[in-house]
Coordinates of C-alpha atoms (C1' of nucleotides) in Angstrom, one line a residue:
Chain A
M1 CA 105.7 109.3 139.5
S2 CA 102.3 109.0 137.8
D3 CA 99.4 106.8 138.7
Q4 CA 99.7 104.8 135.5
P5 CA 99.5 101.0 135.6
T6 CA 103.0 99.7 135.6
D7 CA 102.1 96.2 134.5
V8 CA 101.1 96.8 130.9
S9 CA 101.7 93.9 128.5
P10 CA 104.3 94.6 125.8
L11 CA 101.8 93.5 123.2
S12 CA 99.3 96.1 124.4
L13 CA 102.0 98.7 124.6
N14 CA 103.1 98.1 121.1
R15 CA 99.5 98.5 119.9
L16 CA 99.3 101.9 121.7
S17 CA 102.2 103.0 119.5
I18 CA 100.3 101.8 116.4
Y19 CA 97.1 103.6 117.5
L20 CA 99.1 106.7 118.0
R21 CA 100.6 106.5 114.5
C22 CA 97.2 105.8 112.9
L23 CA 95.5 108.6 114.8
T24 CA 98.2 111.1 113.6
Q25 CA 97.4 110.1 110.0
L26 CA 93.7 110.6 110.6
R27 CA 94.3 114.0 112.1
D28 CA 96.4 115.0 109.1
Q29 CA 93.4 114.0 107.0
G30 CA 91.3 116.4 109.1
I31 CA 89.3 113.7 110.9
A32 CA 88.3 114.9 114.4
R33 CA 86.4 111.8 115.8
V34 CA 86.8 108.1 115.3
S35 CA 85.2 105.0 116.7
S36 CA 87.0 101.9 117.8
K37 CA 85.3 100.0 115.0
Q38 CA 86.7 102.4 112.4
L39 CA 90.2 102.2 113.9
A40 CA 90.0 98.4 113.9
K41 CA 89.2 98.3 110.2
Q42 CA 92.2 100.4 109.3
F43 CA 94.7 97.9 110.6
Q44 CA 93.6 94.3 111.1
L45 CA 92.6 94.4 114.8
S46 CA 89.4 94.0 116.8
A47 CA 87.4 96.9 118.2
P48 CA 87.0 95.5 121.8
L49 CA 90.8 95.0 121.9
I50 CA 91.4 98.6 121.2
R51 CA 88.9 99.7 123.8
K52 CA 90.5 97.3 126.4
D53 CA 94.0 98.7 125.5
L54 CA 92.8 102.3 126.1
T55 CA 90.7 101.8 129.2
Q56 CA 93.7 100.5 131.1
F57 CA 94.7 104.2 131.4
G58 CA 91.3 105.7 132.0
E59 CA 88.0 106.4 130.1
F60 CA 88.6 108.9 127.3
G61 CA 85.9 107.8 124.9
I62 CA 82.5 109.3 124.5
R63 CA 79.7 106.8 124.4
G64 CA 77.7 106.9 121.3
T65 CA 80.2 109.1 119.6
G66 CA 83.7 107.5 119.7
Y67 CA 87.1 109.1 120.5
E68 CA 88.3 112.6 119.8
V69 CA 91.4 112.2 117.7
E70 CA 93.3 115.2 119.0
A71 CA 92.6 114.4 122.6
L72 CA 93.5 110.8 122.2
I73 CA 96.8 111.6 120.6
T74 CA 97.7 113.9 123.4
R75 CA 96.7 111.3 126.0
L76 CA 98.7 108.5 124.2
R77 CA 101.8 110.7 124.0
T78 CA 101.6 111.3 127.7
I79 CA 101.1 107.7 128.5
L80 CA 104.1 106.6 126.4
G81 CA 106.3 109.4 127.8
L82 CA 106.5 111.2 124.4
D83 CA 105.4 114.5 125.8
R84 CA 108.9 114.7 127.4
E85 CA 112.1 114.7 125.4
Q86 CA 113.6 111.2 125.4
R87 CA 117.4 111.4 125.1
I88 CA 119.0 108.4 123.5
V89 CA 122.5 107.3 122.6
V90 CA 123.6 105.2 119.7
V91 CA 126.4 102.7 120.4
G92 CA 128.2 101.4 117.3
M93 CA 128.2 103.7 114.3
G94 CA 128.7 101.2 111.6
R95 CA 126.4 101.1 108.6
L96 CA 123.3 100.1 110.6
G97 CA 124.0 102.5 113.5
G98 CA 124.6 105.3 111.0
A99 CA 121.4 104.5 109.2
L100 CA 119.4 104.4 112.4
A101 CA 120.9 107.6 113.6
R102 CA 120.1 109.4 110.4
Y103 CA 116.6 108.1 110.5
L104 CA 116.1 109.3 114.1
E105 CA 117.5 112.7 113.3
L106 CA 115.1 113.1 110.4
N107 CA 112.1 111.8 112.2
R108 CA 112.9 113.5 115.5
G109 CA 109.8 113.2 117.5
A110 CA 110.3 112.9 121.2
F111 CA 113.6 111.1 120.7
R112 CA 116.8 113.1 120.5
I113 CA 120.2 111.5 120.0
V114 CA 122.6 113.2 122.4
A115 CA 125.7 111.1 121.8
A116 CA 127.1 108.3 119.7
F117 CA 129.9 105.9 120.4
D118 CA 132.2 103.7 118.3
S119 CA 135.3 101.6 118.8
D120 CA 136.9 102.9 115.6
R121 CA 139.3 105.8 116.6
R122 CA 139.0 107.2 113.1
K123 CA 135.3 107.9 113.6
V124 CA 135.8 109.4 117.1
G125 CA 135.5 113.2 117.3
S126 CA 133.5 113.8 114.2
K127 CA 130.0 115.4 114.5
V128 CA 127.0 113.8 112.9
G129 CA 124.1 116.2 113.0
A130 CA 123.8 117.6 116.5
F131 CA 125.8 115.0 118.4
K132 CA 129.4 113.9 118.7
I133 CA 131.0 110.4 118.2
H134 CA 132.9 109.4 121.3
H135 CA 135.1 106.3 121.8
V136 CA 133.3 103.4 123.5
S137 CA 135.6 103.6 126.4
E138 CA 134.1 107.0 127.3
V139 CA 130.7 105.6 128.0
P140 CA 131.1 105.8 131.8
Q141 CA 132.1 109.5 131.6
V142 CA 129.8 110.7 128.8
I143 CA 126.5 109.0 129.4
P144 CA 125.8 110.3 133.0
N145 CA 126.3 113.9 131.7
T146 CA 123.9 113.5 128.8
G147 CA 121.1 112.2 131.0
A148 CA 120.2 109.6 128.4
K149 CA 118.2 106.6 129.7
I150 CA 117.8 104.7 126.4
A151 CA 120.5 103.2 124.2
V152 CA 120.5 101.8 120.7
L153 CA 123.0 99.0 120.5
T154 CA 124.5 98.3 117.0
V155 CA 127.9 96.8 117.8
P156 CA 129.2 93.4 116.6
P157 CA 127.8 90.4 118.5
R158 CA 131.1 89.7 120.2
S159 CA 131.1 93.0 122.2
A160 CA 127.3 93.3 122.6
Q161 CA 127.0 91.9 126.1
R162 CA 130.1 93.7 127.4
T163 CA 128.9 97.0 125.9
C164 CA 125.5 96.5 127.3
D165 CA 127.0 96.0 130.8
A166 CA 128.9 99.2 130.5
L167 CA 125.8 101.1 129.4
T168 CA 123.7 99.9 132.3
E169 CA 126.5 100.6 134.7
A170 CA 126.5 104.2 133.3
G171 CA 122.8 104.7 134.0
I172 CA 121.1 103.4 130.9
R173 CA 117.7 101.9 131.8
A174 CA 116.6 100.5 128.4
V175 CA 118.4 99.0 125.5
L176 CA 117.3 98.4 121.9
N177 CA 119.6 95.7 120.7
F178 CA 120.3 94.9 117.1
A179 CA 123.1 92.5 117.7
P180 CA 122.2 88.8 117.1
V181 CA 122.7 87.8 120.7
Q182 CA 120.5 87.2 123.8
L183 CA 121.4 89.9 126.2
Q184 CA 121.5 89.1 129.9
V185 CA 120.3 92.1 131.9
N186 CA 119.0 92.7 135.4
P187 CA 115.3 92.9 135.9
E188 CA 115.2 96.6 136.3
I189 CA 116.7 97.1 132.9
R190 CA 114.5 96.7 129.8
A191 CA 116.1 95.1 126.7
R192 CA 114.4 94.6 123.4
S193 CA 116.1 92.8 120.6
V194 CA 115.5 93.3 116.9
D195 CA 117.0 90.4 115.0
V196 CA 116.8 90.4 111.3
R197 CA 118.0 86.8 111.0
I198 CA 115.3 85.5 113.3
H199 CA 112.6 87.3 111.3
L200 CA 113.9 86.0 108.0
E201 CA 114.1 82.4 109.4
E202 CA 110.5 82.7 110.4
L203 CA 109.5 83.8 106.9
A204 CA 111.6 81.0 105.4
F205 CA 109.6 78.5 107.4
F206 CA 106.3 79.8 106.0
V207 CA 107.6 80.0 102.4
Q208 CA 108.2 76.2 102.5
S209 CA 104.6 75.1 102.4
Chain B
M1 CA 105.1 69.1 100.9
S2 CA 106.5 67.8 104.2
D3 CA 104.5 66.4 107.1
Q4 CA 105.5 69.3 109.3
P5 CA 102.8 70.9 111.4
T6 CA 101.8 74.1 109.6
D7 CA 100.2 75.7 112.6
V8 CA 103.3 76.7 114.6
S9 CA 103.0 79.8 116.8
P10 CA 105.2 82.6 115.7
L11 CA 106.6 82.8 119.2
S12 CA 107.6 79.2 119.2
L13 CA 109.1 79.6 115.7
N14 CA 111.2 82.5 116.8
R15 CA 112.5 80.4 119.7
L16 CA 113.5 77.7 117.3
S17 CA 115.8 80.3 115.6
I18 CA 117.2 81.2 119.0
Y19 CA 117.9 77.6 119.9
L20 CA 119.6 77.1 116.5
R21 CA 121.9 80.0 117.1
C22 CA 122.7 78.9 120.6
L23 CA 123.4 75.3 119.5
T24 CA 125.7 76.5 116.8
Q25 CA 127.7 78.4 119.5
L26 CA 127.8 75.2 121.6
R27 CA 129.0 73.2 118.7
D28 CA 131.8 75.7 118.0
Q29 CA 132.8 75.2 121.6
G30 CA 133.1 71.5 121.0
I31 CA 130.0 70.5 123.0
A32 CA 128.3 67.4 121.6
R33 CA 125.4 66.9 123.9
V34 CA 123.1 69.2 125.8
S35 CA 120.1 69.0 128.0
S36 CA 117.0 71.2 127.9
K37 CA 117.9 72.4 131.3
Q38 CA 121.4 73.5 130.2
L39 CA 119.9 75.3 127.2
A40 CA 117.3 77.0 129.3
K41 CA 120.0 78.4 131.6
Q42 CA 121.9 80.0 128.7
F43 CA 119.1 82.3 127.6
Q44 CA 116.3 83.0 130.1
L45 CA 113.8 80.4 129.1
S46 CA 112.3 77.3 130.8
A47 CA 113.3 73.7 130.1
P48 CA 109.8 72.3 129.5
L49 CA 109.1 75.1 127.0
I50 CA 112.1 74.1 125.0
R51 CA 111.0 70.5 125.0
K52 CA 107.5 71.4 124.0
D53 CA 108.8 73.5 121.1
L54 CA 111.0 70.7 119.9
T55 CA 108.5 67.8 120.2
Q56 CA 106.1 69.6 117.8
F57 CA 108.3 68.2 115.1
G58 CA 109.1 64.8 116.5
E59 CA 111.1 63.2 119.3
F60 CA 114.8 63.8 118.8
G61 CA 116.0 63.8 122.3
I62 CA 117.5 60.9 124.2
R63 CA 116.0 60.2 127.6
G64 CA 118.5 60.4 130.4
T65 CA 121.0 62.0 128.1
G66 CA 119.7 65.1 126.4
Y67 CA 120.0 66.2 122.8
E68 CA 122.8 65.6 120.3
V69 CA 123.9 69.1 119.3
E70 CA 124.9 68.3 115.7
A71 CA 121.8 66.3 115.0
L72 CA 119.5 68.9 116.5
I73 CA 121.1 71.6 114.5
T74 CA 120.6 69.7 111.3
R75 CA 117.0 69.0 112.3
L76 CA 116.2 72.6 113.1
R77 CA 117.7 73.8 109.9
T78 CA 115.5 71.4 108.0
I79 CA 112.4 72.5 109.9
L80 CA 113.1 76.2 109.3
G81 CA 113.9 75.5 105.6
L82 CA 117.5 76.6 106.0
D83 CA 118.8 73.4 104.3
R84 CA 117.7 74.9 101.0
E85 CA 118.9 78.2 99.6
Q86 CA 116.5 81.0 100.4
R87 CA 116.6 83.6 97.7
I88 CA 115.7 87.1 98.8
V89 CA 115.4 90.5 97.2
V90 CA 116.0 93.9 98.9
V91 CA 113.6 96.7 97.8
G92 CA 114.8 100.2 98.7
M93 CA 118.6 100.6 98.7
G94 CA 118.8 103.6 101.0
R95 CA 121.1 103.6 104.0
L96 CA 119.0 101.0 105.9
G97 CA 118.6 98.8 102.8
G98 CA 122.3 99.0 102.0
A99 CA 123.2 98.2 105.6
L100 CA 120.9 95.1 105.6
A101 CA 122.1 94.0 102.2
R102 CA 125.7 94.2 103.4
Y103 CA 124.9 92.4 106.6
L104 CA 123.2 89.6 104.7
E105 CA 126.1 89.3 102.2
L106 CA 128.6 88.9 105.0
N107 CA 126.5 86.5 107.1
R108 CA 125.3 84.5 104.1
G109 CA 123.8 81.4 105.6
A110 CA 120.8 80.0 103.7
F111 CA 119.8 83.4 102.6
R112 CA 121.1 84.8 99.3
I113 CA 120.3 88.2 97.9
V114 CA 119.5 87.7 94.2
A115 CA 118.4 91.2 93.3
A116 CA 117.9 94.7 94.7
F117 CA 115.6 97.5 93.7
D118 CA 115.5 101.3 94.1
S119 CA 113.5 104.2 92.7
D120 CA 116.6 106.3 92.3
R121 CA 117.7 106.0 88.7
R122 CA 121.3 107.0 89.7
K123 CA 121.6 103.8 91.8
V124 CA 120.1 101.5 89.1
G125 CA 122.5 99.4 87.2
S126 CA 125.3 99.3 89.8
K127 CA 126.3 96.0 91.2
V128 CA 126.6 95.4 95.0
G129 CA 128.3 92.2 95.8
A130 CA 126.8 89.5 93.6
F131 CA 123.5 91.2 92.7
K132 CA 122.4 94.1 90.6
I133 CA 120.2 97.1 91.5
H134 CA 117.2 97.4 89.3
H135 CA 114.6 100.1 89.0
V136 CA 111.5 99.4 91.1
S137 CA 109.3 99.4 88.0
E138 CA 111.1 96.3 86.9
V139 CA 109.8 94.2 89.9
P140 CA 107.2 92.4 87.7
Q141 CA 109.8 91.3 85.2
V142 CA 112.8 90.6 87.4
I143 CA 111.4 88.8 90.4
P144 CA 109.8 85.8 88.7
N145 CA 113.1 85.1 87.0
T146 CA 115.0 85.1 90.2
G147 CA 112.7 82.7 92.0
A148 CA 112.9 84.7 95.1
K149 CA 110.0 84.2 97.6
I150 CA 111.1 86.6 100.4
A151 CA 111.5 90.3 100.1
V152 CA 113.1 92.8 102.5
L153 CA 111.2 96.1 102.2
T154 CA 113.1 99.3 103.1
V155 CA 111.3 102.0 101.1
P156 CA 109.8 105.2 102.4
P157 CA 106.4 104.8 104.2
R158 CA 104.5 106.5 101.4
S159 CA 105.4 103.9 98.8
A160 CA 105.5 100.8 101.1
Q161 CA 102.0 99.5 100.5
R162 CA 102.1 100.1 96.8
T163 CA 105.5 98.4 96.6
C164 CA 104.3 95.5 98.7
D165 CA 101.4 95.0 96.4
A166 CA 103.7 94.8 93.4
L167 CA 106.0 92.3 95.1
T168 CA 103.2 89.9 96.0
E169 CA 101.8 90.3 92.5
A170 CA 105.3 89.2 91.2
G171 CA 105.3 86.0 93.3
I172 CA 106.8 87.1 96.6
R173 CA 105.3 85.1 99.5
A174 CA 106.8 86.8 102.5
V175 CA 107.8 90.4 103.3
L176 CA 110.0 91.7 106.0
N177 CA 108.9 95.3 106.3
F178 CA 111.0 98.1 107.8
A179 CA 108.7 101.0 106.8
P180 CA 106.6 102.4 109.7
V181 CA 103.3 101.4 108.3
Q182 CA 100.8 98.6 108.8
L183 CA 100.9 96.6 105.6
Q184 CA 97.7 95.1 104.3
V185 CA 98.3 91.7 102.7
N186 CA 96.2 88.7 101.7
P187 CA 96.2 85.8 104.2
E188 CA 98.4 83.6 102.0
I189 CA 101.2 86.3 102.2
R190 CA 103.2 86.5 105.4
A191 CA 104.3 90.0 106.5
R192 CA 106.5 90.8 109.5
S193 CA 107.2 94.4 110.5
V194 CA 110.2 95.7 112.3
D195 CA 109.5 99.2 113.5
V196 CA 112.2 101.0 115.4
R197 CA 109.9 103.7 116.5
I198 CA 107.5 101.3 118.1
H199 CA 110.3 99.6 120.0
L200 CA 111.7 102.9 121.2
E201 CA 108.3 104.1 122.3
E202 CA 107.9 100.9 124.3
L203 CA 111.2 101.6 126.0
A204 CA 110.3 105.2 126.6
F205 CA 107.2 104.0 128.5
F206 CA 109.3 101.8 130.8
V207 CA 111.9 104.5 131.4
Q208 CA 109.3 106.7 132.9
S209 CA 108.7 104.9 136.2
Chain C
dC1 C1' 70.0 104.2 118.6
dC2 C1' 75.2 104.1 118.6
dG3 C1' 79.4 103.2 120.7
dT4 C1' 82.1 102.8 125.0
dG5 C1' 83.4 100.3 129.1
dT6 C1' 83.6 95.6 131.3
dG7 C1' 82.7 91.2 133.6
dA8 C1' 82.5 86.5 131.7
dA9 C1' 83.8 83.1 128.4
dG10 C1' 87.0 81.4 125.4
dT11 C1' 91.5 80.6 123.3
dC12 C1' 96.2 80.3 123.2
dC13 C1' 100.5 79.7 125.5
dT14 C1' 103.4 78.3 129.4
dT15 C1' 104.4 75.7 133.5
dC16 C1' 103.9 71.8 136.3
dA17 C1' 104.3 67.1 137.6
dC18 C1' 105.1 62.7 136.5
dA19 C1' 105.3 58.6 133.5
dG20 C1' 108.7 56.2 130.8
dC21 C1' 113.1 55.4 128.6
dT22 C1' 118.3 54.9 129.0
Chain D
dA1 C1' 119.6 58.4 138.8
dG2 C1' 118.9 61.7 134.9
dC3 C1' 116.3 63.6 131.3
dT4 C1' 112.8 63.5 127.7
dG5 C1' 108.0 63.5 126.4
dT6 C1' 103.3 64.8 127.8
dG7 C1' 98.6 65.2 129.8
dA8 C1' 96.7 68.4 133.1
dA9 C1' 96.8 72.7 135.6
dG10 C1' 97.7 77.4 135.4
dG11 C1' 98.1 82.0 133.5
dA12 C1' 97.8 85.5 130.0
dC13 C1' 95.6 87.6 126.4
dT14 C1' 91.6 88.2 123.3
dT15 C1' 86.8 88.0 122.2
dC16 C1' 82.0 88.1 123.4
dA17 C1' 77.9 90.0 125.0
dC18 C1' 75.7 93.3 127.2
dA19 C1' 74.9 97.1 130.5
dC20 C1' 75.4 102.0 130.6
dG21 C1' 75.7 106.7 129.0
dG22 C1' 75.3 110.3 125.2

DNA sequence: CCGTGTGAAGTCCTTCACAGCT
DNA sequence: AGCTGTGAAGGACTTCACACGG
């Protein structure tokens, strides 16, 4: 589709998101140009790393001057696909799912929730913001119509893998999983897990010393 | 304090948590022994990697046989510090903070919430489960008394850094941050950020192709 | 002169291959 | 024979140092 490199390391990709956020802040402060050294100082990173991350996608710095904030923001948004609307669905409207949905509605950037799902029949049918809650069994019918390619998965661990299979079957290409399980997915599907317990256990280890 | 290696890579450490979870499942299924190859198959990892991860802390496998599930669980819990009670505080009892607190109360392993904080005076004073909600300004007084060393930070981005400073000042040694900002902390403090937007943007990139 | 872009060096992590125990 | 533990090889990511352009 575009001539972007397709083999970008996840670490580098996550940093691009961080750069984008930081640049947006700088723009709001009225700053028009910034050097990699200045950026590096703001969040603990190294200047050459920032330059390497950026040059994967082309040369958009000006030697001797730095980067134009506005232009770089635009470029990063395009790279990340945030210039297009990204339709997402939330599966599992419990407390966490509800909180995430609310957050995404408030901070609606490129991401737009187009549907939600839950297994609790009492929740089904109600509207939250601009989208409706469907029963999970309707995933195969509803998802293809929405055109969503990204799903946020906040169901109980027991049903996570089953639900994930249904989602990919229905055309979902990427899953952000909050259930504490290791999802098994085909290589063409991208799954990212956010696991609070794993993070807490990591912190518990460090607190010991 | 113990003779554990103090320089364990975060990646390796996170895998230890994953092993622990998987081993617990195996135990519940009544499996007493397991080989690194079997473990590797369950979640997409390699057998030598599992062995390397484990041997950092000693040799607790049996050649020709594998690992004893129960013994390995005990060992991993000790390594991660989960044999002791880990007291944590939740700062910011909005929707996300509330959902996380609820989750941690239900799945109370080694982690016990001993206090919560919020800036909304209407929430202050109420009890959620076994802990009380204090006003954020009370952090300096309350935290030292609880003995908590880990904090979960779910406050708005604007106040995240300020709150984090107050927490470390009050004796908190590790912070799990959900606000979309890069926290600046001293090297003796461990901060981990979970940022939904960054993960979604990573997925948006992959969905493009 | 300043800061980007980039090959080369260095570091960290993973995989490999096999020695050694059961 | 089977599987762990481990030095050595391999790969991935980061840093360094400097050439090049503004």
